[in-house]
Coordinates of C-alpha atoms in Angstrom, one line a residue:
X1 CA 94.6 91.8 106.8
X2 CA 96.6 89.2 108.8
X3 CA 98.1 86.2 106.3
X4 CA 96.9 82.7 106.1
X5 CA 99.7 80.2 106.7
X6 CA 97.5 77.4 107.3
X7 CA 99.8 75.8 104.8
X8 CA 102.9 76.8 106.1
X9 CA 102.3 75.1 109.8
X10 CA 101.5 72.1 107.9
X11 CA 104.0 71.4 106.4
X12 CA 106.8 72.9 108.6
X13 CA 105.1 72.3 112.1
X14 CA 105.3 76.0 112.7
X15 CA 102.5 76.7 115.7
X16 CA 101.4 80.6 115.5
X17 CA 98.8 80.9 117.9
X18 CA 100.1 82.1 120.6
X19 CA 101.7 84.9 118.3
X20 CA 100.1 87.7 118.4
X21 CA 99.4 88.9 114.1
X22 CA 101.1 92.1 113.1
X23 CA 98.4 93.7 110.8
X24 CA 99.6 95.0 106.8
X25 CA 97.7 97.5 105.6
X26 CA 95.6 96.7 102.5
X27 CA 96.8 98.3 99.4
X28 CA 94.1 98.7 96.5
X29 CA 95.5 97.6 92.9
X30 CA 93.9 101.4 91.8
X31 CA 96.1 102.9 94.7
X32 CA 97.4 106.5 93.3
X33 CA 99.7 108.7 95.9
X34 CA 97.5 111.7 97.4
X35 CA 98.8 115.0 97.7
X36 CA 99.9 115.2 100.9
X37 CA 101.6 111.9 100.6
X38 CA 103.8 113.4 97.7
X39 CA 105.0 116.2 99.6
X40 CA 107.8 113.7 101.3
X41 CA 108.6 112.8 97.8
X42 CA 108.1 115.7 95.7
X43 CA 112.3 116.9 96.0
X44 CA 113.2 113.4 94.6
X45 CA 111.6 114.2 91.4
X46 CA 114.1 112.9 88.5
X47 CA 113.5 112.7 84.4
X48 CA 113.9 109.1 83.5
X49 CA 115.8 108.3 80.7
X50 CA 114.8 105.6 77.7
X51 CA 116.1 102.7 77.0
X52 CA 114.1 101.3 74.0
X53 CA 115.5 102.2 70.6
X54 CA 112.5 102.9 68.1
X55 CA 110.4 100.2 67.1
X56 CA 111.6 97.7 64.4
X57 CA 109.1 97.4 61.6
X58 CA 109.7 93.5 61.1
X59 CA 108.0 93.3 64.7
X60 CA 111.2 93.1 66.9
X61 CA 111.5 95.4 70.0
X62 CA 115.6 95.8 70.3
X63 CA 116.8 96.7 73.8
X64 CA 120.1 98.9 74.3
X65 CA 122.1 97.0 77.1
X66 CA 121.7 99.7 79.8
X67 CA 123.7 99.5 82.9
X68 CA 122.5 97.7 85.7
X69 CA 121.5 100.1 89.0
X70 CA 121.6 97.3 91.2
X71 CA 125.2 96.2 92.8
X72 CA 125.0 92.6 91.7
X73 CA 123.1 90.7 94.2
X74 CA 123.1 93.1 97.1
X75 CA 120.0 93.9 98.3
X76 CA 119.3 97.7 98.7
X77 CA 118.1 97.9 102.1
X78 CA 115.3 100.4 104.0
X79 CA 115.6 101.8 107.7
X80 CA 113.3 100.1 110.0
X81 CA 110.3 102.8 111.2
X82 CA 110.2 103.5 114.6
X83 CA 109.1 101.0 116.4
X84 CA 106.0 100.8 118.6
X85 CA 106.3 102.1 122.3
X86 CA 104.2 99.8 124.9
X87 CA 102.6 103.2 126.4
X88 CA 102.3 105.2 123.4
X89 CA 102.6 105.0 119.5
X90 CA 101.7 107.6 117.4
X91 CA 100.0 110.8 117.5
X92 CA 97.0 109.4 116.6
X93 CA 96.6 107.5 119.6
X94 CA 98.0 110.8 121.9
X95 CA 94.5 112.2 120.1
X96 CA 92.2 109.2 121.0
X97 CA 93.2 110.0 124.8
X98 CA 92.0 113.4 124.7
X99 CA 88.2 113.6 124.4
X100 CA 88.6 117.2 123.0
X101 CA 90.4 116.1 120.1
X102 CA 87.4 113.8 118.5
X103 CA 85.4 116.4 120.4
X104 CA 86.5 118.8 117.9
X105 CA 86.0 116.8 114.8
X106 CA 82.2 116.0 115.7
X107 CA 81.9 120.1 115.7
X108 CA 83.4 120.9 112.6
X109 CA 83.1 117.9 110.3
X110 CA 83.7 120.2 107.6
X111 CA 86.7 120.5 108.9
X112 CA 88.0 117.5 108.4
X113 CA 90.4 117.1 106.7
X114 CA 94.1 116.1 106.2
X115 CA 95.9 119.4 106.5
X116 CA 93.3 120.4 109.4
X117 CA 93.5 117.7 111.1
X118 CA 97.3 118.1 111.8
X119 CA 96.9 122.0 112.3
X120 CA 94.9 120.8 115.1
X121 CA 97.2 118.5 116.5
X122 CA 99.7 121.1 116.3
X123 CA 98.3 123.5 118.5
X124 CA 97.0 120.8 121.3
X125 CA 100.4 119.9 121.1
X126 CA 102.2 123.6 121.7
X127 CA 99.5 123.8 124.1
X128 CA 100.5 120.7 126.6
X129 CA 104.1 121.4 125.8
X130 CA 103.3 124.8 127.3
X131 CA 102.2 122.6 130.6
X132 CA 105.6 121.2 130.6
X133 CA 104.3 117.7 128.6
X134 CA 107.5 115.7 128.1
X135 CA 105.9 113.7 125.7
X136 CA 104.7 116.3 123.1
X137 CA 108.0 117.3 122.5
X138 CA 108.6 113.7 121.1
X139 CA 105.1 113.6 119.3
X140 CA 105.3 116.9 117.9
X141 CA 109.1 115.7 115.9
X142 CA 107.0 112.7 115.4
X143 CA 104.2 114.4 113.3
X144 CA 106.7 116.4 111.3
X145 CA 108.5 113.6 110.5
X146 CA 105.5 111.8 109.5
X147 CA 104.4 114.5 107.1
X148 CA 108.2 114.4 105.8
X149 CA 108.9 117.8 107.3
X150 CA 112.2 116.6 108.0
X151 CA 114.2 119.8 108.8
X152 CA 112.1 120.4 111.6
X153 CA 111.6 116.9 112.6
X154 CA 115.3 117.5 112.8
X155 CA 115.4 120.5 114.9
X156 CA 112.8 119.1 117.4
X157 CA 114.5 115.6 117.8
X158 CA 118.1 117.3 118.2
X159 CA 116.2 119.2 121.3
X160 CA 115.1 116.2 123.3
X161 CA 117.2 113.8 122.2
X162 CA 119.6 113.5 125.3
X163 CA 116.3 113.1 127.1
X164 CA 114.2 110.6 124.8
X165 CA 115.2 107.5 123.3
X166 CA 113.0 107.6 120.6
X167 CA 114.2 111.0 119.4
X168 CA 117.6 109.2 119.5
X169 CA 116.5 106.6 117.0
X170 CA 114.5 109.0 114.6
X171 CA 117.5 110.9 114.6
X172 CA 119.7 107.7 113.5
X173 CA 117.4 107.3 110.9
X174 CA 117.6 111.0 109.7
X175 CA 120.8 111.0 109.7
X176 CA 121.6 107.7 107.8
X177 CA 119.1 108.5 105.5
X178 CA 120.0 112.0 104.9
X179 CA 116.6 113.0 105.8
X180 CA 116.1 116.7 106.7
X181 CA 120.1 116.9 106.2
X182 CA 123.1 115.8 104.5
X183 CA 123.6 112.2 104.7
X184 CA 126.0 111.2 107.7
X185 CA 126.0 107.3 108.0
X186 CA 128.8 107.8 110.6
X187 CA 126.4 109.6 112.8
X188 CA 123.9 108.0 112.3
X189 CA 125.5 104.7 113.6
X190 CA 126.7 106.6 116.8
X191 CA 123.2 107.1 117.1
X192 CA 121.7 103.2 116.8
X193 CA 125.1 102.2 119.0
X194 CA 123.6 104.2 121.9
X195 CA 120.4 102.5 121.5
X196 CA 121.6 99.2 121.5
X197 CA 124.4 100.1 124.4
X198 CA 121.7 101.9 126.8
X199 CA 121.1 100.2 129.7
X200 CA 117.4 102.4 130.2
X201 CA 114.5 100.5 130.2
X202 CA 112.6 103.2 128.1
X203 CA 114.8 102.1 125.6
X204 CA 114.4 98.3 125.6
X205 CA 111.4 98.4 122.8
X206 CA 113.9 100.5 120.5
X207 CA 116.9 97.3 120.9
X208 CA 115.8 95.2 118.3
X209 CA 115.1 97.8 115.5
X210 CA 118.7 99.5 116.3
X211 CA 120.2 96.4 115.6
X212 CA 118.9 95.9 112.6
X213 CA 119.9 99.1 111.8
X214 CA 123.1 98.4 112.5
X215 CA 123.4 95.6 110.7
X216 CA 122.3 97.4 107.7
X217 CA 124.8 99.9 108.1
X218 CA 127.7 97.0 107.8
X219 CA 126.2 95.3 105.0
X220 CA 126.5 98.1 103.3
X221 CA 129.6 99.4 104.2
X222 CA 128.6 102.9 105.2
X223 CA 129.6 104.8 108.3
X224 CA 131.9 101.2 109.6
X225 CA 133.4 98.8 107.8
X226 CA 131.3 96.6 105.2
X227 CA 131.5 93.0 107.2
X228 CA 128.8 90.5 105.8
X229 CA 129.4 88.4 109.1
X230 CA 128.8 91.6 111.8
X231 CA 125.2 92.4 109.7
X232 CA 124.2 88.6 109.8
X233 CA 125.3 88.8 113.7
X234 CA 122.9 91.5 114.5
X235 CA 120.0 90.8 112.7
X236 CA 119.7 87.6 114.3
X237 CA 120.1 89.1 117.7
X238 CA 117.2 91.8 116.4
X239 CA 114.9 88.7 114.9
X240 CA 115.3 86.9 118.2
X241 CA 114.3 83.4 117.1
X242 CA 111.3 84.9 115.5
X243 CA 109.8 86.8 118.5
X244 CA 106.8 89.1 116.9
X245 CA 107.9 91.5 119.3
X246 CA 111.4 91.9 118.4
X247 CA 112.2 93.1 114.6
X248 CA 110.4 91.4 112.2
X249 CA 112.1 92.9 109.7
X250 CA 115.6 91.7 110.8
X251 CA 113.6 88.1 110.2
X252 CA 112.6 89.0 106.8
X253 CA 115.9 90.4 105.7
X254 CA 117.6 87.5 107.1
X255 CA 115.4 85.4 104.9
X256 CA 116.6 87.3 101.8
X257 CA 119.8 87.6 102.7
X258 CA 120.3 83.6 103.0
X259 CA 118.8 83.4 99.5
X260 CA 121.1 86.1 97.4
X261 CA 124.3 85.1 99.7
X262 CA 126.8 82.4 97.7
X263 CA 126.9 80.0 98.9
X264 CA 123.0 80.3 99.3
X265 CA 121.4 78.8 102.8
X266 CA 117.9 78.2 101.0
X267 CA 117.0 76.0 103.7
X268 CA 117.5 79.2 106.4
X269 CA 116.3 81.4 103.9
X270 CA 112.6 79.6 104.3
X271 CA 113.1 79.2 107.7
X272 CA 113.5 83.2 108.5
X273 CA 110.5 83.8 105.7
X274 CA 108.2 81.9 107.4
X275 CA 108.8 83.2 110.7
X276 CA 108.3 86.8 109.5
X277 CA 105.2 86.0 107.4
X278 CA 103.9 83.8 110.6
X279 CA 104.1 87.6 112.4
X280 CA 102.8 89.9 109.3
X281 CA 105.3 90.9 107.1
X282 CA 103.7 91.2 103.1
X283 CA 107.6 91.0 102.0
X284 CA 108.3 87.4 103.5
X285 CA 104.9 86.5 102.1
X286 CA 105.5 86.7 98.6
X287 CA 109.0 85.2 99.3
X288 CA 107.3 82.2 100.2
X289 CA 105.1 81.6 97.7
X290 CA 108.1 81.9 95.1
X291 CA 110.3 79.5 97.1
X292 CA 107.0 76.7 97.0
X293 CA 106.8 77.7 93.6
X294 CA 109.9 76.9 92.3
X295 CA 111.0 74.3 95.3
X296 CA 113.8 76.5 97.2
X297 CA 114.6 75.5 100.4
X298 CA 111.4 73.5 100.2
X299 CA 109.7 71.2 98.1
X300 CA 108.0 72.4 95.3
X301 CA 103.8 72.7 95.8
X302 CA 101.8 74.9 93.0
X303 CA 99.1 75.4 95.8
X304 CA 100.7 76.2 98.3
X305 CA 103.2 78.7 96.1
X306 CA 99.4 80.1 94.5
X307 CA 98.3 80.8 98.1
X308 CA 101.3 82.6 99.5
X309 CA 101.3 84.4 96.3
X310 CA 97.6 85.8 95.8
X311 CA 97.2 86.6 99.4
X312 CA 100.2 88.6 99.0
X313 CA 99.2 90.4 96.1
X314 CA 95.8 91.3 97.5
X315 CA 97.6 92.8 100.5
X316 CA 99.6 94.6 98.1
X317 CA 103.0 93.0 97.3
X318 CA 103.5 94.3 93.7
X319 CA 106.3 91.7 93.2
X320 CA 104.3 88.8 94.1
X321 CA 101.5 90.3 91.6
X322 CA 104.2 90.3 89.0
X323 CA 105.0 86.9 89.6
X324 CA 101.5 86.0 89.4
X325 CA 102.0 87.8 85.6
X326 CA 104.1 85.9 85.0
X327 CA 102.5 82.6 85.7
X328 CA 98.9 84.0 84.4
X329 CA 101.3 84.1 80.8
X330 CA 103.6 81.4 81.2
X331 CA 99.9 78.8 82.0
X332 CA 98.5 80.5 78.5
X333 CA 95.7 82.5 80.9
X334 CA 96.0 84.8 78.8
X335 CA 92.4 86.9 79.5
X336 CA 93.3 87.1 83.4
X337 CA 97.4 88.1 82.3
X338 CA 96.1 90.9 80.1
X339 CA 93.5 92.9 82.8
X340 CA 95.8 91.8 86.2
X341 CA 99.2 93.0 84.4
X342 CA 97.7 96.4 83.4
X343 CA 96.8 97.4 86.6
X344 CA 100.2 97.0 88.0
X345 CA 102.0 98.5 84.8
X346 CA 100.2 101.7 84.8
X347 CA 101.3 102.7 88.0
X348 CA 103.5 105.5 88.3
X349 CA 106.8 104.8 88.2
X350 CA 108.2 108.1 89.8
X351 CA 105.9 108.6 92.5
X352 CA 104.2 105.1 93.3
X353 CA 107.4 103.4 94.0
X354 CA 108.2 105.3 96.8
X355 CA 104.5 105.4 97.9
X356 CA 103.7 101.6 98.0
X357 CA 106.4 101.0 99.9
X358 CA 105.6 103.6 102.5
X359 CA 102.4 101.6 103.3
X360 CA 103.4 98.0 102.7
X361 CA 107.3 98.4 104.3
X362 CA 108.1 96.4 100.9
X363 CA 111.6 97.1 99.5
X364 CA 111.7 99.2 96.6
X365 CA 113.7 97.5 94.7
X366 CA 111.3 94.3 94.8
X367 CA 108.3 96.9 93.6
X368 CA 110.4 98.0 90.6
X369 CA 111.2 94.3 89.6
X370 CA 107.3 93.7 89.9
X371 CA 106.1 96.8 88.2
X372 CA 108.8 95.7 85.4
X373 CA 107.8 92.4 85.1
X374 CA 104.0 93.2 85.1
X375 CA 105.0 96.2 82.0
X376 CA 107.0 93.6 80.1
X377 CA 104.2 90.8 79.7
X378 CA 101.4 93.5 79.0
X379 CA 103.6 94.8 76.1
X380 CA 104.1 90.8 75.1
X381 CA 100.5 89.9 75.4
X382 CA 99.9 93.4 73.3
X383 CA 102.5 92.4 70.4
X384 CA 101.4 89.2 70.1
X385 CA 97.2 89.4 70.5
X386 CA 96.9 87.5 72.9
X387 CA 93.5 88.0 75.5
X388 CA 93.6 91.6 73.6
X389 CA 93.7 93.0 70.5
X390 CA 96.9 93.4 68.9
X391 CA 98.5 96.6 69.7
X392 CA 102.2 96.9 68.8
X393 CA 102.3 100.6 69.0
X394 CA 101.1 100.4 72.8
X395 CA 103.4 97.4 73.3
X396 CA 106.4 99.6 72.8
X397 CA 105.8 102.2 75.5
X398 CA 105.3 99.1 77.8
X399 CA 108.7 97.8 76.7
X400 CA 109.9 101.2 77.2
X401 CA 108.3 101.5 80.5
X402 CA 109.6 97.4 81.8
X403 CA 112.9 99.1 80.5
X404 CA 113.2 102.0 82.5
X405 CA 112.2 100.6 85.9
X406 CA 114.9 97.3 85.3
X407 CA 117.0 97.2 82.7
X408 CA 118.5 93.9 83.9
X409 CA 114.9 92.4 84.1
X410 CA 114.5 93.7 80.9
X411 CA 117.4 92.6 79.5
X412 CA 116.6 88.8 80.5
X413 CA 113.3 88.7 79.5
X414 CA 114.0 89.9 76.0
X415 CA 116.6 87.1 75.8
X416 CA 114.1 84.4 77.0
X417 CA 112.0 86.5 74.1
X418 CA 114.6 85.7 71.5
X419 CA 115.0 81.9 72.4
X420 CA 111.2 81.9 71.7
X421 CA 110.9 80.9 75.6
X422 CA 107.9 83.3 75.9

């Protein structure tokens, strides 16, 4: 579903037509992770721990002041997924080329299904690899890695990799990541350097992503030396003025980054944003609505910060449906808080996190704030009655649950709580 930023070229004279829209999958408020999704996560299992000391009979929930996860106001950043290559993608459009694959399906629809459907592409693959297909070679590391079979993703990139770019750049990823392997951010920047540095034309579409790579690995510090100046360097040459073809991404990022940096650039900060939500991206959508909302960088308009927000939310930004929480309460929309909050609080904190930002290319760390925000005003609407019936006992595992995925978030909403704020 491609974002309307009717509002946005309005006001800030931005003309998008001639850009062409990257589509956002559409992520369903009832979304729960299938089972083959959950393999790629199922090793990263942990036990959370409470933070919510038993409930208080006089009808006070009191919070233990639990250490903060996040490193102050660094953002905790993602890899960028391999980008799209102008003669092939994926290896579901190596499928759509070959009549026998769909040929195939229409024979045995009983068949298909997820884990025979990549058997399948398996053996067409060993098959044209056995014709000497140079490209299999790259799809078939693709597939595994997409079905987080990461040890022999590995193995298959570290085969071709002197001879294909994108194995190159998977392999970055890998090893940045520690997917498939021990984590080695020091390899893994070798890796993006030679993207950047290589003077092949097959590697052109990979320059942009690489960079923003890069510029991850020295914001945070890992594998060269942490320089806030060097990350802001390359991501600008990866957004590219806000080219849809180069790394949209970089262009969010850059947006966030000029909003948590001191001194802030909130001015910048919607200028990135918009770019990025001009060419797709959910994140930089639900950044904007926040910044109308509250008047960063912008002046402050209710409707226009409404629009960014519920379009973003319908497309799956859990943060932006927090927000919307939030203002649902904070209006006294009580009915509408209750039944949107509890959709997003009853997700699944272990898996869902992981999931949802898998198929929206959110941050993580924005999903947790939304999922704890969203938790917290259920379990205040519960306490208090209001658009439900009271419910303190069920209150306190929401409390409980807001804890767990934020503590800080937590922490300052119970304070706005005390100063009888909400």
């Amino acid at each position: 579903m491609r974002p309307s930023i009717f509002i946005l070229n309005k006001q800030i004279g931005l003309d998008r037509k001639e850009k062409k829209k990257k589509p956002v999958p559409k992520l369903s408020f009832e979304f729960r992770p299938s089972p083959t999704l959950l393999l790629s996560y199922s090793k990263n299992k942990t036990k959370q721990k409470k933070h919510v000391q038993p409930y208080n009979p006089r009808g006070q929930y009191e919070f233990k002041q639990c250490k903060d996860t996040h490193c102050g106001n660094r953002m905790k950043l993602t890899s960028e997924n391999l980008p799209k290559n102008p003669f092939y993608t994926s290896i579901s459009q190596y499928a759509a080329n070959h009549p026998q694959f769909f040929q195939w399906r229409k024979e045995k629809t009983d068949h298909y299904n997820h884990s025979n459907l990549v058997d399948k592409a398996l053996q067409l693959l060993k098959e044209r690899i056995r014709r000497g297909d140079a490209l299999a070679y790259f799809l078939r590391g693709q597939l595994y890695f997409e079905e987080g079979w990461y040890e022999e993703a590995l193995e298959q990139f570290e085969e071709i990799k002197e001879k294909d770019h994108q194995a190159t750049y998977q392999l970055g990823v890998m090893y940045y990541d520690g997917l498939g392997i021990a984590a080695n951010a020091e390899k893994g920047v070798e890796y993006m350097k030679k993207i950047v540095d290589s003077p092949c034309p097959k590697a052109r579409h990979l320059k942009f992503a690489a960079a923003y790579n890069l510029g991850r690995a020295y914001y945070e510090g890992k594998g060269v030396k942490r320089s806030d100046e060097e990350a802001e360097r390359l991501w600008l040459f990866a957004a590219d003025n806000g080219n849809p073809k180069a790394s949209v991404k970089a262009q969010c990022i850059l947006g966030l980054y000029y909003s948590t940096k001191e001194p802030k650039e909130l001015e910048k900060a919607f200028y990135w944003h918009s770019e990025a939500c001009g060419n797709g991206n959910l994140e930089s959508q639900g950044a904007l609505g926040l910044m109308y909302l509250y008047g960063h960088g912008i002046r402050q308009d209710t409707e226009a910060a409404l629009h960014c927000l519920k379009e973003a939310a319908e497309r799956g930004n859990v943060y932006a449906q927090g927000n919307l929480v939030q203002y649902y309460y904070k209006m006294k929309f009580f009915t509408k808080c209750i039944t949107f909050s509890k959709r997003i609080a009853d997700y699944d904190e272990t898996h869902d996190i992981s999931i949802i930002a898998q198929v929206t290319d959110c941050l993580p760390e924005f999903i947790n704030r939304g999922m704890a925000m969203a938790s917290f005003y259920h379990a205040r609407c519960l306490q208090l009655g209001l658009g439900i019936t009271k419910d303190e006992e069920t209150a306190r595992l929401y409390y409980s649950k807001a804890c767990r995925l934020n503590p800080a978030m937590a922490d300052e909403l119970h304070s706005l709580v005390i100063h009888q704020r909400i």
